[in-house]
Tab-separated table of C-alpha atoms in Angstrom:
chain	number	residue	atom	x	y	z
A	54	UNK	CA	30.360	-40.513	-23.335
A	55	UNK	CA	28.824	-37.585	-25.205
A	56	UNK	CA	25.615	-37.980	-23.250
A	57	UNK	CA	27.567	-37.890	-19.954
A	58	UNK	CA	29.235	-34.630	-20.945
A	59	UNK	CA	25.896	-33.164	-22.021
A	60	UNK	CA	24.243	-34.243	-18.761
A	61	UNK	CA	27.057	-32.718	-16.705
A	62	UNK	CA	26.780	-29.463	-18.660
A	63	UNK	CA	22.998	-29.373	-18.177
A	64	UNK	CA	23.395	-30.091	-14.476
A	65	UNK	CA	25.974	-27.322	-14.021
A	66	UNK	CA	23.791	-24.869	-15.974
A	67	UNK	CA	20.762	-25.787	-13.882
A	68	UNK	CA	22.692	-25.370	-10.633
A	69	UNK	CA	24.083	-22.019	-11.784
A	70	UNK	CA	20.573	-20.783	-12.629
A	71	UNK	CA	19.351	-21.999	-9.236
A	72	UNK	CA	22.142	-20.107	-7.465
A	73	UNK	CA	21.269	-16.938	-9.403
A	74	UNK	CA	17.577	-17.291	-8.497
A	75	UNK	CA	18.426	-17.892	-4.837
A	76	UNK	CA	20.622	-14.772	-4.814
A	77	UNK	CA	17.753	-12.789	-6.313
A	78	UNK	CA	15.373	-14.040	-3.615
A	79	UNK	CA	17.916	-13.329	-0.895
A	80	UNK	CA	18.284	-9.763	-2.146
A	81	UNK	CA	14.514	-9.407	-2.499
A	82	UNK	CA	13.895	-10.483	1.094
A	83	UNK	CA	16.542	-8.130	2.461
A	84	UNK	CA	15.245	-5.170	0.441
A	85	UNK	CA	11.709	-5.808	1.707
A	86	UNK	CA	12.962	-6.248	5.279
A	87	UNK	CA	14.912	-2.974	5.127
A	88	UNK	CA	12.101	-0.806	3.770
A	89	UNK	CA	9.463	-2.562	5.891
A	90	UNK	CA	11.552	-1.862	8.988
A	91	UNK	CA	12.095	1.759	7.946
A	92	UNK	CA	8.373	2.285	7.291
A	93	UNK	CA	7.279	0.745	10.587
A	94	UNK	CA	9.738	2.849	12.571
A	95	UNK	CA	8.591	6.006	10.767
A	96	UNK	CA	4.900	5.181	11.386
A	97	UNK	CA	5.460	3.721	14.868
A	98	UNK	CA	2.291	5.237	16.334
A	99	UNK	CA	0.288	3.137	13.880
A	100	UNK	CA	1.490	0.050	15.741
A	101	UNK	CA	1.005	1.103	19.350
A	102	UNK	CA	-1.943	2.365	21.424
A	103	UNK	CA	-0.320	5.409	23.047
A	104	UNK	CA	-1.930	7.924	20.735
A	105	UNK	CA	-5.041	10.079	20.350
A	106	UNK	CA	-6.104	8.570	17.003
A	107	UNK	CA	-8.575	5.749	17.769
A	108	UNK	CA	-7.608	2.080	17.779
A	109	UNK	CA	-10.341	0.306	15.801
A	110	UNK	CA	-10.180	-3.516	15.739
A	111	UNK	CA	-12.248	-5.319	13.090
A	112	UNK	CA	-14.099	-7.334	15.758
A	113	UNK	CA	-15.570	-6.033	19.013
A	114	UNK	CA	-14.133	-9.019	20.893
A	115	UNK	CA	-10.645	-7.578	20.265
A	116	UNK	CA	-11.386	-4.203	21.880
A	117	UNK	CA	-10.106	-5.241	25.297
A	118	UNK	CA	-6.767	-6.660	24.178
A	119	UNK	CA	-4.146	-5.239	26.596
A	120	UNK	CA	-1.931	-2.446	25.324
A	121	UNK	CA	1.284	-4.345	26.001
A	122	UNK	CA	0.370	-6.923	23.316
A	123	UNK	CA	0.373	-4.176	20.649
A	124	UNK	CA	3.772	-2.988	21.896
A	125	UNK	CA	5.160	-6.518	22.108
A	126	UNK	CA	4.102	-7.376	18.556
A	127	UNK	CA	5.595	-4.123	17.294
A	128	UNK	CA	8.874	-4.785	19.080
A	129	UNK	CA	9.006	-8.389	17.877
A	130	UNK	CA	8.378	-7.246	14.301
A	131	UNK	CA	11.250	-4.763	14.411
A	132	UNK	CA	13.602	-7.346	15.913
A	133	UNK	CA	12.574	-10.005	13.375
A	134	UNK	CA	13.006	-7.623	10.425
A	135	UNK	CA	16.414	-6.558	11.718
A	136	UNK	CA	17.428	-10.226	12.063
A	137	UNK	CA	16.224	-11.017	8.531
A	138	UNK	CA	18.196	-8.042	7.276
A	139	UNK	CA	21.449	-9.000	8.996
A	140	UNK	CA	21.516	-12.791	8.839
A	141	UNK	CA	20.875	-15.669	6.465
A	142	UNK	CA	17.229	-16.347	5.680
A	143	UNK	CA	15.523	-18.673	8.111
A	144	UNK	CA	12.144	-20.184	7.218
A	145	UNK	CA	10.879	-20.362	10.808
A	146	UNK	CA	11.791	-16.754	11.484
A	147	UNK	CA	9.895	-15.675	8.361
A	148	UNK	CA	6.866	-17.695	9.507
A	149	UNK	CA	7.008	-16.104	12.962
A	150	UNK	CA	7.271	-12.650	11.382
A	151	UNK	CA	4.278	-13.320	9.136
A	152	UNK	CA	1.998	-14.463	11.952
A	153	UNK	CA	3.063	-11.640	14.269
A	154	UNK	CA	2.224	-9.110	11.541
A	155	UNK	CA	-1.160	-10.710	10.853
A	156	UNK	CA	-1.953	-10.724	14.577
A	157	UNK	CA	-0.919	-7.084	14.929
A	158	UNK	CA	-3.069	-6.091	11.941
A	159	UNK	CA	-6.030	-7.948	13.447
A	160	UNK	CA	-5.913	-5.577	16.439
A	161	UNK	CA	-6.312	-2.315	14.502
A	162	UNK	CA	-7.759	-1.700	11.040
A	163	UNK	CA	-5.583	1.358	10.361
A	164	UNK	CA	-2.693	-1.085	10.032
A	165	UNK	CA	-4.266	-2.518	6.866
A	166	UNK	CA	-2.112	-0.277	4.734
A	167	UNK	CA	-1.418	-1.080	1.053
A	168	UNK	CA	2.332	-1.347	1.670
A	169	UNK	CA	1.729	-3.678	4.637
A	170	UNK	CA	-0.523	-5.844	2.469
A	171	UNK	CA	2.104	-5.949	-0.300
A	172	UNK	CA	4.924	-6.900	2.048
A	173	UNK	CA	2.765	-9.614	3.648
A	174	UNK	CA	1.990	-11.074	0.219
A	175	UNK	CA	5.681	-11.134	-0.682
A	176	UNK	CA	6.523	-12.700	2.679
A	177	UNK	CA	3.908	-15.439	2.344
A	178	UNK	CA	5.054	-16.149	-1.219
A	179	UNK	CA	8.584	-16.690	0.041
A	180	UNK	CA	7.418	-18.893	2.926
A	181	UNK	CA	5.277	-21.157	0.715
A	182	UNK	CA	7.948	-21.406	-2.002
A	183	UNK	CA	11.017	-21.209	0.221
A	184	UNK	CA	12.780	-23.986	-1.692
A	185	UNK	CA	11.424	-22.949	-5.102
A	186	UNK	CA	13.093	-19.608	-5.918
A	187	UNK	CA	11.910	-19.578	-9.534
A	188	UNK	CA	8.298	-19.812	-8.349
A	189	UNK	CA	8.847	-16.787	-6.107
A	190	UNK	CA	10.260	-14.747	-8.990
A	191	UNK	CA	7.416	-15.641	-11.335
A	192	UNK	CA	4.714	-14.974	-8.724
A	193	UNK	CA	6.394	-11.693	-7.796
A	194	UNK	CA	6.241	-10.728	-11.458
A	195	UNK	CA	2.489	-11.478	-11.593
A	196	UNK	CA	1.921	-9.578	-8.356
A	197	UNK	CA	3.643	-6.488	-9.776
A	198	UNK	CA	1.480	-6.700	-12.904
A	199	UNK	CA	-1.627	-6.730	-10.677
A	200	UNK	CA	-0.431	-3.789	-8.577
A	201	UNK	CA	0.199	-1.508	-11.544
A	202	UNK	CA	-2.873	-2.614	-13.498
A	203	UNK	CA	-5.419	-1.995	-10.741
A	204	UNK	CA	-3.649	1.121	-9.481
A	205	UNK	CA	-4.087	2.585	-12.973
A	206	UNK	CA	-7.633	1.284	-13.410
A	207	UNK	CA	-8.847	3.004	-10.233
A	208	UNK	CA	-7.522	6.330	-11.548
A	209	UNK	CA	-9.760	6.270	-14.626
A	210	UNK	CA	-12.323	8.606	-13.073
A	211	UNK	CA	-13.315	12.241	-12.830
A	212	UNK	CA	-12.487	11.988	-9.111
A	213	UNK	CA	-8.817	11.473	-9.967
A	214	UNK	CA	-8.856	14.291	-12.507
A	215	UNK	CA	-10.371	16.726	-10.044
A	216	UNK	CA	-8.856	15.826	-6.661
A	217	UNK	CA	-5.403	14.630	-7.709
A	218	UNK	CA	-4.564	15.847	-11.214
A	219	UNK	CA	-6.155	19.289	-10.997
A	220	UNK	CA	-5.721	20.229	-7.334
A	221	UNK	CA	-2.548	18.388	-6.345
A	222	UNK	CA	-0.558	18.210	-9.589
A	223	UNK	CA	-1.498	21.243	-11.679
A	224	UNK	CA	-2.343	23.741	-8.937
A	225	UNK	CA	-0.344	22.717	-5.834
A	226	UNK	CA	2.728	21.193	-7.489
A	227	UNK	CA	3.105	23.213	-10.705
A	228	UNK	CA	1.377	26.330	-9.361
A	229	UNK	CA	-0.763	26.830	-12.489
A	230	UNK	CA	-3.774	29.128	-12.429
A	231	UNK	CA	-7.258	27.958	-13.365
A	232	UNK	CA	-7.264	30.368	-16.322
A	233	UNK	CA	-4.089	28.754	-17.694
A	234	UNK	CA	-5.479	25.222	-17.128
A	235	UNK	CA	-8.734	26.043	-18.901
A	236	UNK	CA	-7.044	27.953	-21.729
A	237	UNK	CA	-4.791	25.020	-22.664
A	238	UNK	CA	-7.384	22.336	-21.826
A	239	UNK	CA	-5.084	20.547	-19.372
A	240	UNK	CA	-7.814	18.955	-17.248
A	241	UNK	CA	-8.403	15.795	-19.306
A	242	UNK	CA	-4.715	15.329	-20.108
A	243	UNK	CA	-4.534	13.780	-16.617
A	244	UNK	CA	-6.081	10.625	-18.087
A	245	UNK	CA	-2.679	9.907	-19.617
A	246	UNK	CA	-1.462	8.883	-16.156
A	247	UNK	CA	-3.814	5.883	-15.639
A	248	UNK	CA	-3.535	5.005	-19.336
A	249	UNK	CA	0.267	4.808	-19.098
A	250	UNK	CA	0.142	2.861	-15.824
A	251	UNK	CA	-2.257	0.258	-17.262
A	252	UNK	CA	-0.296	0.053	-20.519
A	253	UNK	CA	2.952	-0.562	-18.635
A	254	UNK	CA	1.274	-3.281	-16.546
A	255	UNK	CA	0.050	-5.045	-19.697
A	256	UNK	CA	3.435	-4.693	-21.388
A	257	UNK	CA	5.134	-5.995	-18.269
A	258	UNK	CA	3.003	-9.122	-18.630
A	259	UNK	CA	3.221	-9.737	-22.396
A	260	UNK	CA	6.464	-8.097	-23.494
A	261	UNK	CA	9.673	-10.020	-23.983
A	262	UNK	CA	11.574	-6.884	-22.940
A	263	UNK	CA	10.340	-6.832	-19.345
A	264	UNK	CA	13.573	-5.290	-18.137
A	265	UNK	CA	13.046	-2.232	-20.369
A	266	UNK	CA	9.456	-1.892	-19.124
A	267	UNK	CA	10.740	-2.072	-15.555
A	268	UNK	CA	12.977	0.952	-16.279
A	269	UNK	CA	9.895	2.967	-17.260
A	270	UNK	CA	8.162	1.910	-14.037
A	271	UNK	CA	11.252	2.953	-12.061
A	272	UNK	CA	11.043	6.376	-13.713
A	273	UNK	CA	7.385	6.515	-12.683
A	274	UNK	CA	8.291	5.884	-9.033
A	275	UNK	CA	11.013	8.518	-9.190
A	276	UNK	CA	8.394	10.917	-10.545
A	277	UNK	CA	6.069	10.074	-7.642
A	278	UNK	CA	8.886	10.739	-5.165
A	279	UNK	CA	9.571	14.124	-6.764
A	280	UNK	CA	5.832	14.903	-6.687
A	281	UNK	CA	4.988	14.004	-3.063
A	282	UNK	CA	8.483	13.876	-1.587
A	283	UNK	CA	10.527	16.458	0.345
A	284	UNK	CA	11.260	18.390	-2.872
A	285	UNK	CA	7.586	18.441	-3.828
A	286	UNK	CA	4.362	18.537	-1.830
A	287	UNK	CA	5.906	16.864	1.255
A	288	UNK	CA	2.784	14.707	1.446
A	289	UNK	CA	2.108	11.252	2.928
A	290	UNK	CA	5.709	10.625	3.957
A	291	UNK	CA	5.076	6.994	4.918
A	292	UNK	CA	4.885	5.991	1.244
A	293	UNK	CA	8.247	7.514	0.342
A	294	UNK	CA	10.130	4.366	1.491
A	295	UNK	CA	7.509	2.253	-0.276
A	296	UNK	CA	8.269	3.906	-3.619
A	297	UNK	CA	11.972	3.363	-3.032
A	298	UNK	CA	11.252	-0.273	-2.190
A	299	UNK	CA	9.323	-0.681	-5.453
A	300	UNK	CA	12.320	0.612	-7.398
A	301	UNK	CA	14.647	-1.970	-5.827
A	302	UNK	CA	12.061	-4.751	-6.191
A	303	UNK	CA	11.746	-3.997	-9.913
A	304	UNK	CA	15.538	-4.036	-10.302
A	305	UNK	CA	15.834	-7.392	-8.528
A	306	UNK	CA	12.896	-9.192	-10.168
A	307	UNK	CA	13.832	-8.159	-13.709
A	308	UNK	CA	17.603	-8.353	-13.396
A	309	UNK	CA	17.320	-11.717	-15.154
A	310	UNK	CA	14.724	-12.906	-17.703
A	311	UNK	CA	11.471	-14.056	-16.086
A	312	UNK	CA	10.282	-17.536	-17.046
A	313	UNK	CA	7.107	-17.620	-19.167
A	314	UNK	CA	3.821	-18.162	-17.359
A	315	UNK	CA	2.409	-21.642	-17.920
A	316	UNK	CA	-0.314	-23.849	-16.470
A	317	UNK	CA	2.210	-25.812	-14.398
A	318	UNK	CA	2.764	-22.650	-12.390
A	319	UNK	CA	-0.728	-21.145	-12.568
A	320	UNK	CA	-2.791	-24.144	-11.454
A	321	UNK	CA	-0.962	-24.845	-8.153
A	322	UNK	CA	-0.952	-21.096	-7.426
A	323	UNK	CA	-4.520	-20.341	-8.466
A	324	UNK	CA	-5.314	-18.807	-5.063
A	325	UNK	CA	-2.783	-16.034	-5.753
A	326	UNK	CA	-4.384	-15.335	-9.128
A	327	UNK	CA	-7.799	-15.073	-7.477
A	328	UNK	CA	-6.433	-12.752	-4.760
A	329	UNK	CA	-4.546	-10.456	-7.137
A	330	UNK	CA	-6.628	-10.471	-10.315
A	331	UNK	CA	-10.178	-11.447	-9.336
A	332	UNK	CA	-10.834	-9.922	-5.906
A	333	UNK	CA	-9.653	-6.403	-6.927
A	334	UNK	CA	-12.395	-6.368	-9.570
A	335	UNK	CA	-14.939	-6.427	-6.734
A	336	UNK	CA	-13.342	-3.291	-5.265
A	337	UNK	CA	-14.661	-1.404	-8.286
A	338	UNK	CA	-18.156	-2.112	-6.933
A	339	UNK	CA	-17.344	-1.529	-3.255
A	340	UNK	CA	-17.253	-5.239	-2.393
A	341	UNK	CA	-13.524	-5.587	-1.635
A	342	UNK	CA	-11.091	-3.441	0.298
A	343	UNK	CA	-9.697	-0.533	-1.709
A	344	UNK	CA	-6.201	-0.765	-0.254
A	345	UNK	CA	-6.031	-4.498	-1.033
A	346	UNK	CA	-6.719	-3.539	-4.653
A	347	UNK	CA	-4.116	-0.747	-4.722
A	348	UNK	CA	-6.643	2.041	-5.114
A	349	UNK	CA	-4.070	4.774	-4.506
A	350	UNK	CA	-4.339	8.497	-5.196
A	351	UNK	CA	-7.514	7.996	-7.205
A	352	UNK	CA	-9.431	10.774	-5.436
A	353	UNK	CA	-12.402	8.435	-5.005
A	354	UNK	CA	-14.389	8.005	-1.817
A	355	UNK	CA	-15.654	10.026	1.119
A	356	UNK	CA	-13.755	12.183	3.577
A	357	UNK	CA	-14.673	12.060	7.262
A	358	UNK	CA	-15.088	15.319	9.182
A	359	UNK	CA	-15.463	15.579	12.950
A	360	UNK	CA	-17.223	18.780	14.024
A	361	UNK	CA	-16.429	19.703	17.633
A	362	UNK	CA	-18.524	21.991	19.832
A	363	UNK	CA	-17.069	21.027	23.230
A	364	UNK	CA	-13.749	21.694	24.932
A	365	UNK	CA	-11.766	18.611	23.846
A	366	UNK	CA	-8.182	19.766	24.410
A	367	UNK	CA	-6.419	16.590	23.262
A	368	UNK	CA	-8.022	17.023	19.827
A	369	UNK	CA	-6.972	20.657	19.426
A	370	UNK	CA	-3.571	19.919	17.759
A	371	UNK	CA	-5.477	18.340	14.876
A	372	UNK	CA	-7.991	21.135	14.247
A	373	UNK	CA	-8.162	22.420	10.681
A	374	UNK	CA	-7.762	26.145	10.015
A	375	UNK	CA	-9.542	26.313	6.668
A	376	UNK	CA	-13.188	27.355	6.647
A	377	UNK	CA	-15.672	24.510	6.366
A	378	UNK	CA	-19.398	25.019	5.824
A	379	UNK	CA	-20.174	21.462	6.952
A	380	UNK	CA	-19.388	22.327	10.569
A	381	UNK	CA	-20.973	25.802	10.423
A	382	UNK	CA	-18.007	27.669	11.823
A	383	UNK	CA	-17.227	25.186	14.625
A	384	UNK	CA	-13.753	23.648	15.046
A	385	UNK	CA	-13.355	20.498	12.997
A	386	UNK	CA	-10.945	17.692	12.161
A	387	UNK	CA	-10.383	16.038	8.800
A	388	UNK	CA	-9.777	12.370	9.670
A	389	UNK	CA	-7.253	11.820	6.879
A	390	UNK	CA	-5.159	14.846	7.844
A	391	UNK	CA	-5.333	13.820	11.507
A	392	UNK	CA	-4.110	10.311	10.726
A	393	UNK	CA	-1.284	11.487	8.466
A	394	UNK	CA	-0.162	14.033	11.050
A	395	UNK	CA	-0.226	11.838	14.162
A	396	UNK	CA	0.337	8.238	13.075
A	397	UNK	CA	1.813	8.803	9.573
A	398	UNK	CA	-0.761	6.431	8.041
A	399	UNK	CA	-3.948	7.133	6.106
A	400	UNK	CA	-7.279	5.816	7.453
A	401	UNK	CA	-8.799	2.847	5.663
A	402	UNK	CA	-11.208	4.385	3.092
A	403	UNK	CA	-14.149	2.090	3.880
A	404	UNK	CA	-17.601	3.179	5.095
A	405	UNK	CA	-17.769	0.383	7.683
A	406	UNK	CA	-14.481	1.575	9.230
A	407	UNK	CA	-15.647	5.190	9.243
A	408	UNK	CA	-18.772	4.101	11.115
A	409	UNK	CA	-16.716	2.276	13.731
A	410	UNK	CA	-14.545	5.364	14.195
A	411	UNK	CA	-17.665	7.502	14.578
A	412	UNK	CA	-19.070	5.196	17.258
A	413	UNK	CA	-15.723	5.180	19.093
A	414	UNK	CA	-15.444	8.974	19.039
A	415	UNK	CA	-18.957	9.456	20.405
A	416	UNK	CA	-18.284	6.946	23.173
A	417	UNK	CA	-14.959	8.473	24.167
A	418	UNK	CA	-16.113	12.089	23.966
A	419	UNK	CA	-19.560	13.478	24.663
A	420	UNK	CA	-21.770	12.703	21.687
A	421	UNK	CA	-23.448	16.079	22.197
A	422	UNK	CA	-20.103	17.744	21.479
A	423	UNK	CA	-19.348	15.873	18.259
A	424	UNK	CA	-20.933	15.605	14.858
A	425	UNK	CA	-19.489	13.052	12.430
A	426	UNK	CA	-19.984	13.781	8.724
A	427	UNK	CA	-18.944	11.850	5.618
A	428	UNK	CA	-18.555	14.183	2.662
A	429	UNK	CA	-17.838	13.390	-0.984
A	430	UNK	CA	-16.092	16.339	-2.620
A	431	UNK	CA	-17.031	15.231	-6.133
A	432	UNK	CA	-20.751	14.618	-5.613
A	433	UNK	CA	-20.914	17.220	-2.801
A	434	UNK	CA	-23.148	14.854	-0.859
A	435	UNK	CA	-22.835	14.512	2.917
A	436	UNK	CA	-24.032	11.896	5.408
A	437	UNK	CA	-24.124	12.386	9.162
A	438	UNK	CA	-23.131	9.274	11.115
């Protein structure tokens, strides 16, 4: 009789834990759907072809895909996300959403944004483990560890100190003079940022107080929003909803204790471990996509400049007004600023993509009127494409 009572108690406890996990996953899916929908609406020109910024598919065979397919996939995505947000989770709808997003991203490389990649990973996790909510929570935990670890690791460079810490944080945000920065030796204090980010990622993995660590990460995201948000530099507005999403994701994932990682979970999900913890290592050597490794605000990489000598009126709204010696006094466009201004998304920071954009620009406009230059602000080296 005692065993029957014990079994009933264990069963009720197990069912209660399952209900809690399912509620967490339900909330997680709706939070992702809401902020994904908000981000796609805000950056709508990223997902359609009616724009000046070039549409660059990864394969030449996809160049002639009709415009209406881009629009249809965008519309379907918005409708699917709205349905996920308003109704009970449906596995087949989530599958349809996943494949429509993958197809849309296959038509234009500028859609390979880090937030899009993150949401797709979360979505696929849910699809594969739809009836295993605890698996989703544990994998989400590991994914967050990867995001923060590699985001911090990429910032351990002089590029970050110069382009982001010095220029954006100390000078643009705080308004400090170079004399003040040099006097108080503030330049290298910027290394505290990647150190803290990596330390929090490690603690998130090993600490028993994951909820407390998540609070520190939430404070970090609030700091980012103050820094680049409407009260700060008003920069890269498309990632504002992403930072808000990360705050809610952290709250949901760590609202209850996360189960310990063990081989029974790791072995069947080894492909996720390879994707999140092995492949990003290759990005440090230029052999894996930077955005798929959460190389964000590191200051690394080249900037693309388009020098214009002809009368290309549709490009005029994106001309820069600062002097630039690369273009020898001619009008020019900074590709990153152009993308952020028109489509609200940053260009993929990969040389192969830059080359494709250069080829497209010279085909669309007279190649005699354009000069495409890749310039690294840290090494001060330039390459003409």
